[in-house]
Short mmCIF file of C-alpha atoms in Angstrom, two decimals:
data_model
loop_
_atom_site.label_atom_id
_atom_site.label_comp_id
_atom_site.label_asym_id
_atom_site.label_seq_id
_atom_site.Cartn_x
_atom_site.Cartn_y
_atom_site.Cartn_z
CA PRO Z 1 7.55 -11.18 -20.08
CA ILE Z 2 9.01 -8.03 -18.49
CA THR Z 3 5.52 -6.95 -17.41
CA GLU Z 4 5.02 -10.27 -15.64
CA SER Z 5 8.51 -10.16 -14.15
CA LEU Z 6 7.79 -6.71 -12.76
CA PHE Z 7 4.40 -7.88 -11.50
CA TYR Z 8 6.19 -10.55 -9.48
CA PHE Z 9 8.75 -7.98 -8.28
CA TRP Z 10 6.14 -5.43 -7.16
CA HIS Z 11 4.02 -8.13 -5.52
CA SER Z 12 7.07 -9.10 -3.46
CA HIS Z 13 7.97 -5.45 -2.82
CA PHE Z 14 4.53 -4.50 -1.50
CA ALA Z 15 3.90 -7.91 0.07
CA CYS Z 16 0.22 -8.01 1.02
CA SER Z 17 -0.92 -11.30 2.51
CA SER Z 18 -4.12 -13.07 1.53
CA ASP Z 19 -4.18 -14.45 5.09
CA ARG Z 20 -4.88 -10.89 6.30
CA VAL Z 21 -6.90 -9.55 3.39
CA HIS Z 22 -9.24 -12.59 3.22
CA ASP Z 23 -10.60 -11.57 -0.19
CA GLN Z 24 -9.05 -12.84 -3.41
CA ARG Z 25 -10.94 -10.22 -5.44
CA LEU Z 26 -9.06 -7.45 -3.63
CA MET Z 27 -5.76 -9.28 -4.05
CA ARG Z 28 -6.43 -9.67 -7.77
CA SER Z 29 -7.30 -5.98 -8.11
CA GLN Z 30 -3.97 -5.09 -6.54
CA HIS Z 31 -2.18 -7.49 -8.90
CA GLN Z 32 -3.81 -5.69 -11.82
CA LEU Z 33 -2.34 -2.41 -10.52
CA PHE Z 34 1.12 -3.97 -10.72
CA ARG Z 35 0.53 -5.07 -14.31
CA GLU Z 36 -0.99 -1.77 -15.43
CA HIS Z 37 1.36 0.60 -13.61
CA GLY Z 38 4.45 -1.48 -12.96
CA LEU Z 39 6.33 -0.02 -15.93
CA ASN Z 40 5.29 3.55 -15.12
CA GLY Z 41 6.61 6.00 -12.55
CA PHE Z 42 7.00 4.77 -8.98
CA HIS Z 43 5.20 7.83 -7.60
CA GLY Z 44 1.93 6.92 -9.30
CA LEU Z 45 2.27 3.23 -8.53
CA LEU Z 46 2.93 3.89 -4.84
CA SER Z 47 -0.02 6.30 -4.65
CA GLU Z 48 -2.38 3.75 -6.20
CA VAL Z 49 -1.17 0.77 -4.18
CA SER Z 50 -1.29 2.72 -0.90
CA ILE Z 51 -5.05 3.27 -1.21
CA SER Z 52 -5.83 -0.12 -2.70
CA PRO Z 53 -8.30 -1.96 -0.43
CA ALA Z 54 -5.91 -4.90 -0.04
CA MET Z 55 -3.18 -2.62 1.32
CA LEU Z 56 -5.59 -0.65 3.52
CA ILE Z 57 -6.71 -3.91 5.12
CA ASP Z 58 -3.32 -5.63 5.29
CA LEU Z 59 -1.56 -2.81 7.13
CA ASP Z 60 -4.55 -1.49 9.09
CA ASN Z 61 -4.87 1.94 7.51
CA ALA Z 62 -8.54 1.14 6.96
CA SER Z 63 -8.96 1.90 10.69
CA ASN Z 64 -6.42 4.75 10.94
CA VAL Z 65 -8.28 7.77 12.36
CA ALA Z 66 -7.26 10.93 14.20
CA GLY Z 67 -6.85 10.26 17.91
CA ASP Z 68 -6.44 6.52 17.36
CA GLU Z 69 -3.59 6.32 14.87
CA GLN Z 70 -2.45 3.02 13.37
CA GLU Z 71 1.29 3.08 12.65
CA ASN Z 72 1.64 -0.16 10.65
CA PHE Z 73 1.32 1.32 7.19
CA ALA Z 74 3.31 4.45 8.05
CA ARG Z 75 6.25 2.35 9.19
CA GLU Z 76 6.18 -0.01 6.21
CA LEU Z 77 5.74 2.87 3.75
CA MET Z 78 9.19 4.06 4.74
CA GLU Z 79 10.94 0.87 5.84
CA LEU Z 80 9.83 -1.56 3.12
CA TYR Z 81 8.60 0.55 0.21
CA THR Z 82 10.77 3.68 -0.05
CA ILE Z 83 13.76 4.79 2.05
CA GLY Z 84 14.61 1.65 4.02
CA ASN Z 85 15.26 0.82 7.66
CA GLY Z 86 17.45 3.26 9.59
CA SER Z 87 16.46 6.23 7.41
CA PHE Z 88 13.68 7.58 9.62
CA SER Z 89 12.83 8.16 13.27
CA GLU Z 90 9.98 6.91 15.44
CA ASP Z 91 8.62 10.47 15.58
CA GLU Z 92 8.45 10.44 11.78
CA VAL Z 93 6.49 7.19 11.87
CA ILE Z 94 3.94 8.92 14.08
CA SER Z 95 3.82 11.96 11.78
CA VAL Z 96 3.22 9.80 8.70
CA ALA Z 97 0.53 7.84 10.53
CA ARG Z 98 -1.20 11.11 11.42
CA ALA Z 99 -0.91 12.26 7.80
CA TRP Z 100 -2.66 9.09 6.66
CA THR Z 101 -5.60 9.34 9.07
CA GLY Z 102 -8.98 9.33 7.37
CA HIS Z 103 -7.73 7.43 4.32
CA ASN Z 104 -9.92 4.40 4.98
CA LEU Z 105 -12.43 2.08 3.37
CA ASP Z 106 -15.93 3.20 2.49
CA ASP Z 107 -18.39 2.54 5.33
CA ASP Z 108 -21.36 2.35 3.06
CA PRO Z 109 -22.46 1.08 0.62
CA ASP Z 110 -19.32 -0.77 -0.46
CA PRO Z 111 -16.76 -1.58 2.26
CA ASP Z 112 -14.25 -2.74 -0.37
CA VAL Z 113 -13.69 0.72 -1.87
CA TYR Z 114 -11.25 3.42 -0.72
CA ALA Z 115 -12.76 6.55 0.81
CA PHE Z 116 -11.32 9.67 2.44
CA TYR Z 117 -13.09 10.99 5.53
CA SER Z 118 -12.15 14.58 6.30
CA ASP Z 119 -13.64 14.40 9.79
CA ARG Z 120 -11.31 11.49 10.65
CA HIS Z 121 -8.18 13.19 9.34
CA ASP Z 122 -5.64 14.92 11.59
CA LYS Z 123 -5.62 18.48 10.25
CA HIS Z 124 -2.97 19.80 12.64
CA ASP Z 125 0.68 20.56 11.91
CA LYS Z 126 3.07 17.61 11.79
CA THR Z 127 6.85 17.59 11.51
CA LEU Z 128 8.29 15.22 8.93
CA PHE Z 129 11.84 15.24 7.54
CA GLY Z 130 12.43 18.56 9.30
CA ILE Z 131 9.41 20.21 7.66
CA THR Z 132 6.45 21.33 9.75
CA GLN Z 133 3.15 21.69 7.91
CA LYS Z 134 -0.32 20.18 7.67
CA TRP Z 135 0.88 16.96 6.04
CA ASP Z 136 -1.59 14.76 4.16
CA ALA Z 137 -1.09 11.31 2.64
CA GLU Z 138 -0.13 12.44 -0.86
CA ASP Z 139 2.31 14.97 0.59
CA THR Z 140 4.23 12.15 2.28
CA ILE Z 141 4.48 10.15 -0.94
CA HIS Z 142 5.63 13.21 -2.88
CA GLU Z 143 8.35 13.95 -0.32
CA LEU Z 144 9.55 10.33 -0.29
CA VAL Z 145 9.65 9.90 -4.07
CA ARG Z 146 10.20 13.40 -5.50
CA GLY Z 147 11.25 15.54 -2.54
CA ALA Z 148 13.93 15.54 0.13
CA ARG Z 149 14.12 11.75 0.38
CA ARG Z 150 14.23 11.03 -3.35
CA ASP Z 151 17.89 9.93 -3.23
CA ASN Z 152 17.18 7.46 -0.43
CA THR Z 153 14.22 5.98 -2.27
CA ALA Z 154 16.13 5.70 -5.57
CA TRP Z 155 19.02 3.91 -3.85
CA PHE Z 156 16.63 1.57 -2.00
CA LEU Z 157 14.79 0.65 -5.21
CA ALA Z 158 18.08 0.24 -7.10
CA THR Z 159 19.24 -2.26 -4.49
CA LYS Z 160 16.05 -4.29 -4.80
CA LEU Z 161 15.96 -4.17 -8.60
CA TRP Z 162 19.54 -5.43 -8.87
CA ALA Z 163 18.79 -8.22 -6.39
CA GLU Z 164 15.77 -9.22 -8.50
CA PHE Z 165 17.22 -8.97 -12.01
CA GLY Z 166 20.98 -9.10 -11.46
CA ASP Z 167 22.85 -11.14 -8.87
CA PRO Z 168 21.62 -10.97 -5.25
CA ARG Z 169 24.95 -12.39 -4.01
CA TRP Z 170 27.06 -9.52 -5.32
CA VAL Z 171 26.76 -5.82 -6.13
CA SER Z 172 28.98 -2.73 -6.22
CA GLY Z 173 28.38 0.89 -5.32
CA ALA Z 174 28.98 1.91 -8.93
CA ILE Z 175 26.16 -0.35 -10.13
CA LEU Z 176 23.70 0.93 -7.54
CA THR Z 177 24.64 4.54 -8.27
CA ASP Z 178 24.05 3.97 -11.98
CA ILE Z 179 20.64 2.37 -11.40
CA ALA Z 180 19.61 5.02 -8.86
CA ASP Z 181 20.67 7.85 -11.19
CA THR Z 182 18.71 6.24 -14.02
CA LEU Z 183 15.63 6.07 -11.82
CA LYS Z 184 15.92 9.72 -10.84
CA SER Z 185 16.43 10.92 -14.40
CA ASN Z 186 13.46 8.89 -15.69
CA ALA Z 187 10.69 9.83 -13.23
CA MET Z 188 11.43 6.76 -11.10
CA ARG Z 189 10.28 4.42 -13.88
CA ALA Z 190 11.35 0.81 -13.48
CA LEU Z 191 11.84 -0.04 -17.16
CA PRO Z 192 14.78 2.34 -17.83
CA ALA Z 193 16.40 1.10 -14.62
CA ILE Z 194 16.09 -2.51 -15.74
CA ARG Z 195 17.54 -1.54 -19.12
CA ALA Z 196 20.49 0.03 -17.27
CA ILE Z 197 20.99 -3.27 -15.42
CA PHE Z 198 20.89 -5.31 -18.62
CA MET Z 199 23.37 -3.01 -20.36
CA ARG Z 200 26.09 -3.29 -17.73
CA ASP Z 201 29.07 -5.55 -18.39
CA GLU Z 202 28.75 -6.95 -14.88
CA PHE Z 203 25.31 -8.31 -15.71
CA TRP Z 204 26.78 -10.39 -18.56
CA ALA Z 205 29.93 -11.49 -16.71
CA PRO Z 206 30.38 -15.30 -16.65
CA GLU Z 207 30.43 -15.34 -12.85
CA ARG Z 208 26.93 -13.76 -12.80
CA ARG Z 209 25.41 -16.35 -15.13
CA PHE Z 210 24.26 -18.76 -12.45
CA GLY Z 211 23.90 -16.22 -9.66
CA MET Z 212 20.11 -16.08 -9.85
CA VAL Z 213 18.13 -19.16 -8.88
CA LYS Z 214 14.58 -18.55 -10.04
CA PRO Z 215 11.64 -20.05 -8.13
CA PRO Z 216 9.00 -21.92 -10.20
CA LEU Z 217 6.51 -19.08 -10.73
CA PRO Z 218 8.79 -16.54 -12.51
CA TRP Z 219 10.59 -19.38 -14.33
#
């Protein structure tokens, strides 16, 4: 049950739309990633999902090439998946988009498979989070999850996990700090964080009992 609950959580978190992907096989492959990696570290999950064909299509990184950057995925990577709105600048969106150039779909023979094209990648210096270097895609994920922005990402995920498994109407700073600290001390794995939620007295408080109205699918 917790695997399926986390599948539903990650599907909502990464939010690809079948109306944009137009291929249920690719959607199903992404769903399998959530089931297989949803209990593991967030770094690996984010890396895998980011280059999944469904994500590359949904947020246009399939056509993100040097000189004609697509910013959709770069913006959502930070705003929706890691550090949250207000935690980055527009210049950083551009830098992340440049870092992700060349991470596209295979031209031939299978257009539904991820491929990296070195000749389409921006190999120049980029400044991100105050660091100037030749950023690539995996560098950005490392910095967001394990580097300078780790605290922001842990807090952002803690907020979403409590809203999913606790009570979305109410939360305290102490609860979020506890969940975020648990994430950071356990390689950003979701399962220890959920255990931390379940072990808190606030989770079992009578006033929390009917705080979560579950839609039909997770119920």
